[in-house]
GROMACS .gro file of C-alpha atoms in nm:
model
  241
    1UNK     CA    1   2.179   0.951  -1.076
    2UNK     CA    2   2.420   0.744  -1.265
    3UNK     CA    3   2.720   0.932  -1.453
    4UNK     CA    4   2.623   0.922  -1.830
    5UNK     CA    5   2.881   0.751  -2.134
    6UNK     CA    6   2.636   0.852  -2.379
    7UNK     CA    7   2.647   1.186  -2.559
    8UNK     CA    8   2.380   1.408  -2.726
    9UNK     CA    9   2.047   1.274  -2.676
   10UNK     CA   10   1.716   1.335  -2.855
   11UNK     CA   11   1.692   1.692  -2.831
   12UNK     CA   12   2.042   1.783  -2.899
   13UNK     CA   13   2.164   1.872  -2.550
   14UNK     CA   14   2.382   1.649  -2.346
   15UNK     CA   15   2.122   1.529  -2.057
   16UNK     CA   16   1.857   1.409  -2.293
   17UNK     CA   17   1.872   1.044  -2.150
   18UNK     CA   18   2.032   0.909  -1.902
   19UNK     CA   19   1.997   0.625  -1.601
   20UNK     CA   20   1.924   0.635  -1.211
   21UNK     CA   21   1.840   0.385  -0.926
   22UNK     CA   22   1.487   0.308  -0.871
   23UNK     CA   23   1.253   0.045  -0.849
   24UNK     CA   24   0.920  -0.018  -1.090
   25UNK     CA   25   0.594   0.120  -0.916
   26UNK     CA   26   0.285  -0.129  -0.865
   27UNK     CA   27  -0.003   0.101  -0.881
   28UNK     CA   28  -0.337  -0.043  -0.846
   29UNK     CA   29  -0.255  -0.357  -0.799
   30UNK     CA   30  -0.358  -0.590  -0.533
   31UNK     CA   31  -0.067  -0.777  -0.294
   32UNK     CA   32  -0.119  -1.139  -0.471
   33UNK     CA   33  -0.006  -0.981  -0.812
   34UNK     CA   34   0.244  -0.749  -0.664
   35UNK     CA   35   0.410  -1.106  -0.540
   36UNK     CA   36   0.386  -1.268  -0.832
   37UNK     CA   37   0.520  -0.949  -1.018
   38UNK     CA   38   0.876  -0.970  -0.786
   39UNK     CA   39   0.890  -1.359  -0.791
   40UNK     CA   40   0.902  -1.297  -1.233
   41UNK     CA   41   1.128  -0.944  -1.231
   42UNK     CA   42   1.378  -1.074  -0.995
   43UNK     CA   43   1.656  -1.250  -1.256
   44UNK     CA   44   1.785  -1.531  -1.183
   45UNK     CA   45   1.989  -1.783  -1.393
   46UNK     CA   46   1.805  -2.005  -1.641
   47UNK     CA   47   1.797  -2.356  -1.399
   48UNK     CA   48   1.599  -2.726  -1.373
   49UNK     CA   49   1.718  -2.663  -1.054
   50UNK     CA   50   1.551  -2.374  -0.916
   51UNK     CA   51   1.319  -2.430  -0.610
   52UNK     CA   52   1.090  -2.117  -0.649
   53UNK     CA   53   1.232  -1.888  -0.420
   54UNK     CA   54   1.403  -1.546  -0.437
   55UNK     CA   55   1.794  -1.570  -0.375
   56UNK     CA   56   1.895  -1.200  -0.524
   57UNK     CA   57   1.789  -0.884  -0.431
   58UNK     CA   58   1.928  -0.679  -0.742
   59UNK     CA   59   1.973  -0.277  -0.777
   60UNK     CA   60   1.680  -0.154  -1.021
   61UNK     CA   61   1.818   0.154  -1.291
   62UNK     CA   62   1.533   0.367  -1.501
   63UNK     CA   63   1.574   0.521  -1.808
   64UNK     CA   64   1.521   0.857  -1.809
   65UNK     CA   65   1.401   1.147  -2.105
   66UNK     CA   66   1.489   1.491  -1.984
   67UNK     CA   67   1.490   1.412  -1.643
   68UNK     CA   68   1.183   1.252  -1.595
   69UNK     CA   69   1.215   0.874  -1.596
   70UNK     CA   70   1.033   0.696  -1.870
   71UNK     CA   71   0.712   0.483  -1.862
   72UNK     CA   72   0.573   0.174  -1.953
   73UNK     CA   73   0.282   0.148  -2.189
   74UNK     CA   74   0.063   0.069  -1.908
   75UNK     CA   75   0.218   0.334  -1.670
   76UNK     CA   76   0.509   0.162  -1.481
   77UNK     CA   77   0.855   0.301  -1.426
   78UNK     CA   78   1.071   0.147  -1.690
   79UNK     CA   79   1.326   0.023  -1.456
   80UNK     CA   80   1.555  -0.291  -1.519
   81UNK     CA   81   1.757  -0.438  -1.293
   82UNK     CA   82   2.106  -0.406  -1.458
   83UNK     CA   83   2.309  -0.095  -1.522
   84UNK     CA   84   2.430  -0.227  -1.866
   85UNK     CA   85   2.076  -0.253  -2.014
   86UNK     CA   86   1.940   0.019  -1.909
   87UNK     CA   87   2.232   0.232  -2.084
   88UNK     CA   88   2.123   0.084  -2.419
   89UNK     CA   89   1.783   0.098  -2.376
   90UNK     CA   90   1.906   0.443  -2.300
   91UNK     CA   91   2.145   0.518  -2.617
   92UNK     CA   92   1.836   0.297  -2.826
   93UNK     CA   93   1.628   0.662  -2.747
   94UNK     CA   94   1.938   0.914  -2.833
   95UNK     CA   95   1.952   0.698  -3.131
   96UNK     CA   96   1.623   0.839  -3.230
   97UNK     CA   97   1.563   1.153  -3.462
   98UNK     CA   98   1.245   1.353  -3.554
   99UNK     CA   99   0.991   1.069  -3.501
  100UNK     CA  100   1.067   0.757  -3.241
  101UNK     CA  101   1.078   0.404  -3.394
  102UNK     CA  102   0.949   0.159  -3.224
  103UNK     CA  103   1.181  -0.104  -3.453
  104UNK     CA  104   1.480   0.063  -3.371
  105UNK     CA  105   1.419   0.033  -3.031
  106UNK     CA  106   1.398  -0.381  -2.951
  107UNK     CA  107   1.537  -0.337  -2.606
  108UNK     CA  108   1.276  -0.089  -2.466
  109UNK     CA  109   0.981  -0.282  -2.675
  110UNK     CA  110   1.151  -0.628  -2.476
  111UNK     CA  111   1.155  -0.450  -2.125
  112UNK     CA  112   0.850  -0.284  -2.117
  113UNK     CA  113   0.676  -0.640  -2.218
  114UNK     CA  114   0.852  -0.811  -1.964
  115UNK     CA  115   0.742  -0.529  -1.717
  116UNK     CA  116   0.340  -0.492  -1.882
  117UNK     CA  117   0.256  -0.870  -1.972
  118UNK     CA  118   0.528  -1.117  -1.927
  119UNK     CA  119   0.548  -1.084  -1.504
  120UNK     CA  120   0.180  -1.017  -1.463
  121UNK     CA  121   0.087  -1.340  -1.685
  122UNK     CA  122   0.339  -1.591  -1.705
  123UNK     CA  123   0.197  -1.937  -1.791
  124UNK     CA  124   0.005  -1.741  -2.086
  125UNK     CA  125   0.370  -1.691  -2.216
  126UNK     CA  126   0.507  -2.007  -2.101
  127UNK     CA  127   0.226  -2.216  -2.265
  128UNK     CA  128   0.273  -2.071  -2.592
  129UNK     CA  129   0.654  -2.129  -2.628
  130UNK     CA  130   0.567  -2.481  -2.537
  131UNK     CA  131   0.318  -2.490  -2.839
  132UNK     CA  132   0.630  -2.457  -3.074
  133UNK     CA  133   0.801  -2.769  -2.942
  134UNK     CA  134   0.519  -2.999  -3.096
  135UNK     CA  135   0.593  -2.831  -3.470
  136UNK     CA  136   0.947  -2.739  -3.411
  137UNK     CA  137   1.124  -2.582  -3.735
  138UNK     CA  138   1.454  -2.754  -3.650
  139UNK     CA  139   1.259  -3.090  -3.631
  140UNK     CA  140   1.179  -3.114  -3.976
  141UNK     CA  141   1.475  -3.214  -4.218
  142UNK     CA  142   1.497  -3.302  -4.605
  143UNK     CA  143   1.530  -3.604  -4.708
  144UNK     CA  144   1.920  -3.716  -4.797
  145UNK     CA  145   1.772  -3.879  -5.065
  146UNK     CA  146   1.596  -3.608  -5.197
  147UNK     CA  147   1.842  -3.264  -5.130
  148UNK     CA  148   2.175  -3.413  -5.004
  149UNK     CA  149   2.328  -3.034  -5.012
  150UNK     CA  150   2.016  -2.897  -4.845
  151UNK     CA  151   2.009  -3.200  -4.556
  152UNK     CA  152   2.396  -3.131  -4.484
  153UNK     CA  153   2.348  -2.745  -4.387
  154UNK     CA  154   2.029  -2.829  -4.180
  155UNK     CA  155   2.261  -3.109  -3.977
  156UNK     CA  156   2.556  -2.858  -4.007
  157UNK     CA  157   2.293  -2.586  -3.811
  158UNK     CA  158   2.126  -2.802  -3.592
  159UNK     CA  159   2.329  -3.110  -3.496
  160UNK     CA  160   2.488  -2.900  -3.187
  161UNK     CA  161   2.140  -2.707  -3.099
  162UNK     CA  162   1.957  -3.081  -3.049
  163UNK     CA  163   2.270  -3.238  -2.885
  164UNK     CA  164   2.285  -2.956  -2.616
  165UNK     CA  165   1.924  -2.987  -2.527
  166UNK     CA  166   1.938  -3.371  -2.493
  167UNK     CA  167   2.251  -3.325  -2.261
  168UNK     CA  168   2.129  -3.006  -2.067
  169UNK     CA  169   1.777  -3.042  -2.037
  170UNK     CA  170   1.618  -3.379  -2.192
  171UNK     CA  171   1.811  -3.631  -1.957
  172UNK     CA  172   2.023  -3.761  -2.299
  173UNK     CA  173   1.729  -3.815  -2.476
  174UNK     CA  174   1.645  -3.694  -2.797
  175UNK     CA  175   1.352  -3.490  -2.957
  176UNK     CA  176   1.153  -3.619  -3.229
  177UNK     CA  177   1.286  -3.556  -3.626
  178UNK     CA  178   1.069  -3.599  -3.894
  179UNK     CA  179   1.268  -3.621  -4.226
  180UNK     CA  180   1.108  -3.555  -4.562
  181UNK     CA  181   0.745  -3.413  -4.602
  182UNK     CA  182   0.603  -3.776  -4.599
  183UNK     CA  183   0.772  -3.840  -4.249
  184UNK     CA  184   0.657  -3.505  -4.129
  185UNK     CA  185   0.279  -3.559  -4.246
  186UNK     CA  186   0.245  -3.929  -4.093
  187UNK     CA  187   0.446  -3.826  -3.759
  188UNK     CA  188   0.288  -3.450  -3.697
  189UNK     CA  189  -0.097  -3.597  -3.750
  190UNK     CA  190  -0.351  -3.615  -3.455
  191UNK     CA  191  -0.284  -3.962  -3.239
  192UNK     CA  192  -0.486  -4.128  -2.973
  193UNK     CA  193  -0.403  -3.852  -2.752
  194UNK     CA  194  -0.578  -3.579  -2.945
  195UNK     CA  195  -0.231  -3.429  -2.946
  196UNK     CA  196  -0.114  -3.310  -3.286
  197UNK     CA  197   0.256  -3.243  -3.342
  198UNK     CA  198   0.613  -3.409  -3.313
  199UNK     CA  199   0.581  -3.708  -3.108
  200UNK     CA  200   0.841  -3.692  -2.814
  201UNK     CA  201   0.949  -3.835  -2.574
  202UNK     CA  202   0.806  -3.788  -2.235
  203UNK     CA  203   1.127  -3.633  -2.119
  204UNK     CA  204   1.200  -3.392  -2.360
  205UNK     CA  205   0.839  -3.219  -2.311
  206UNK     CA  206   0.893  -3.238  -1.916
  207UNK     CA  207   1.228  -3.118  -1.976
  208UNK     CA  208   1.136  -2.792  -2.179
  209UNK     CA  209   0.819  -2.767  -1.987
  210UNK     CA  210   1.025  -2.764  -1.616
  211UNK     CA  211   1.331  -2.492  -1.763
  212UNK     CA  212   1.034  -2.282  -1.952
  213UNK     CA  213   0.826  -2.275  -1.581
  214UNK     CA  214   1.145  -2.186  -1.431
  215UNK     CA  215   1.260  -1.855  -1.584
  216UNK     CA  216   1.204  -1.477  -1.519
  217UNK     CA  217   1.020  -1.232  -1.682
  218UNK     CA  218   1.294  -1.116  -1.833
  219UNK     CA  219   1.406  -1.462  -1.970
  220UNK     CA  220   1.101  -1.583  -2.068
  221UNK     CA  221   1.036  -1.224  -2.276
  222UNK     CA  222   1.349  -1.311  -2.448
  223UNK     CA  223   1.274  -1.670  -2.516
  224UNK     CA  224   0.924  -1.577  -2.632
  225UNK     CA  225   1.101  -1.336  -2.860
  226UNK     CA  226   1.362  -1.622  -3.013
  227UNK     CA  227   1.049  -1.889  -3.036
  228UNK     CA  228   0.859  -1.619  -3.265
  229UNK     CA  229   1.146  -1.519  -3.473
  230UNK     CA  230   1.331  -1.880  -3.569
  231UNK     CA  231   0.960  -2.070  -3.477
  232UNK     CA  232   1.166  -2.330  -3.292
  233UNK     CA  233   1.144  -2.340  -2.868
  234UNK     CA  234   1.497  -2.569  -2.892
  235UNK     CA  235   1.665  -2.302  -3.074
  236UNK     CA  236   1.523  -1.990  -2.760
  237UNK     CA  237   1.617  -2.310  -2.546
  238UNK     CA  238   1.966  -2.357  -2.653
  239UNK     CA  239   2.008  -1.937  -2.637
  240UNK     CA  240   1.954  -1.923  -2.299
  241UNK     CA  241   2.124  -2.226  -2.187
   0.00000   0.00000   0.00000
C-alpha cells in the first residue's frame, strides 16, 4: 500500500481511495493477446526510432475504493504504471459526491480505455487517427484576401504546430494547406488514387503513419483523445512530441 496525500474520500472517511502496487489481470485471454497486451501497456517515449521491443519494466499502482482495488469496465484491475496518475485518477473519485460522473472523471474514462480497447486493438485506433490527417482542421486556412484578421490568428495558432511536425517527424517537409473554401474543395476531392482528402506528401503520411504505429496504449489513448477533440492528428502529434 502506498501512503495516501489525499484526504476524505467518497464516503466521508479518510481511506475511501487510495493506491497500491499491482499489476492488471489477463483473464480469459489467450497468450498471443496477453503479448500484445504488454508490448501496448508498457510506456515508452513517443519515437520514429523505436525498434519494437520492450526496454522498461515499470512498477504498476491500482486505484483502490474502500480497499478493494477498482475495475475496468470489462473486469481488469485498473492499474497504471505511474504513481502520479494513479493518485489523480484516485482524488478524480474523492472528487465525487452522491452520484459518480463519468465527465468529471477523464483520467479513469482515459485509463480504463487504454486498458479495455486501446492495447487489445491497436491498429483499429491507429487507423482512425490517421483518417484525420487527410481532412486536417489546421490544414484549412481563410483566404488573406477574404478575412485578413481571421487568416492572421489561424497562422498565429498553427505556424509553430506545422513547423514542428515538418522538423520532428516529416523529414522538413511540409503538409498540405488548402486556403479558402475554393482551394479546399478542388484539393480535398477524390484523385486517381480513390483517395479523398489533403494531398501530401509521401513523407508526411509515412511520417505520422511510422510515430502513430509506434506508441503505447497509453499514448495512443491520449492522441486518439486530442484527434477527436481539436479534429486535427498534427495538433495530438505536436502534443506528444
Amino acid at each position: 500500500t502506498v501512503d495516501s496525500p489525499i484526504s476524505a474520500g467518497v464516503d466521508g472517511t479518510q481511506s475511501a481511495s487510495g493506491v497500491i502496487n499491482t499489476l492488471p489481470n489477463n483473464n480469459n485471454k489467450d497468450d498471443m493477446i496477453i503479448q500484445q497486451q504488454k508490448k501496448m501497456l508498457n510506456p515508452r517515449k513517443p519515437s520514429l526510432d523505436w525498434d519494437g521491443t520492450i526496454t522498461t519494466n515499470p512498477n504498476w499502482y491500482g486505484i483502490t475504493l474502500d480497499g478493494r482495488i477498482l475495475k475496468t469496465p470489462l473486469g481488469q484491475s485498473l492499474s497504471v504504471p505511474s504513481e502520479l496518475l494513479a493518485w489523480a485518477i484516485a482524488a478524480e473519485w474523492d472528487m465525487q459526491e452522491k452520484y459518480l460522473q463519468p465527465s468529471q472523471m477523464p483520467l479513469m474514462t482515459l485509463a480504463c480505455t487504454a486498458l479495455d480497447q486501446t492495447a487489445s486493438a491497436p491498429d483499429i485506433i491507429q487507423e482512425q487517427a490517421l483518417k484525420y490527417l487527410l481532412t486536417d482542421t489546421i490544414c484549412y486556412w481563410t483566404d488573406p484576401m477574404e478575412d485578413r484578421g481571421l487568416h492572421r490568428r489561424q497562422q498565429d495558432a498553427w505556424d509553430s504546430i506545422h513547423n514542428h511536425c515538418s522538423a520532428t517527424m516529416f523529414s522538413d517537409a511540409k503538409a498540405a494547406v488548402a486556403m479558402g473554401v475554393d482551394e479546399a474543395l478542388l484539393m480535398s476531392r477524390s484523385r486517381k488514387t480513390k483517395q479523398s482528402g489533403l494531398p501530401h506528401p509521401e513523407s508526411v503520411l509515412a511520417g505520422a503513419k511510422k510515430l502513430v504505429e509506434s506508441l503505447d496504449a497509453w499514448h495512443l489513448t491520449a492522441l486518439d483523445s486530442v484527434t477527436r477533440g481539436s479534429k486535427s492528428l498534427l495538433v495530438a502529434l505536436a502534443s506528444l512530441t
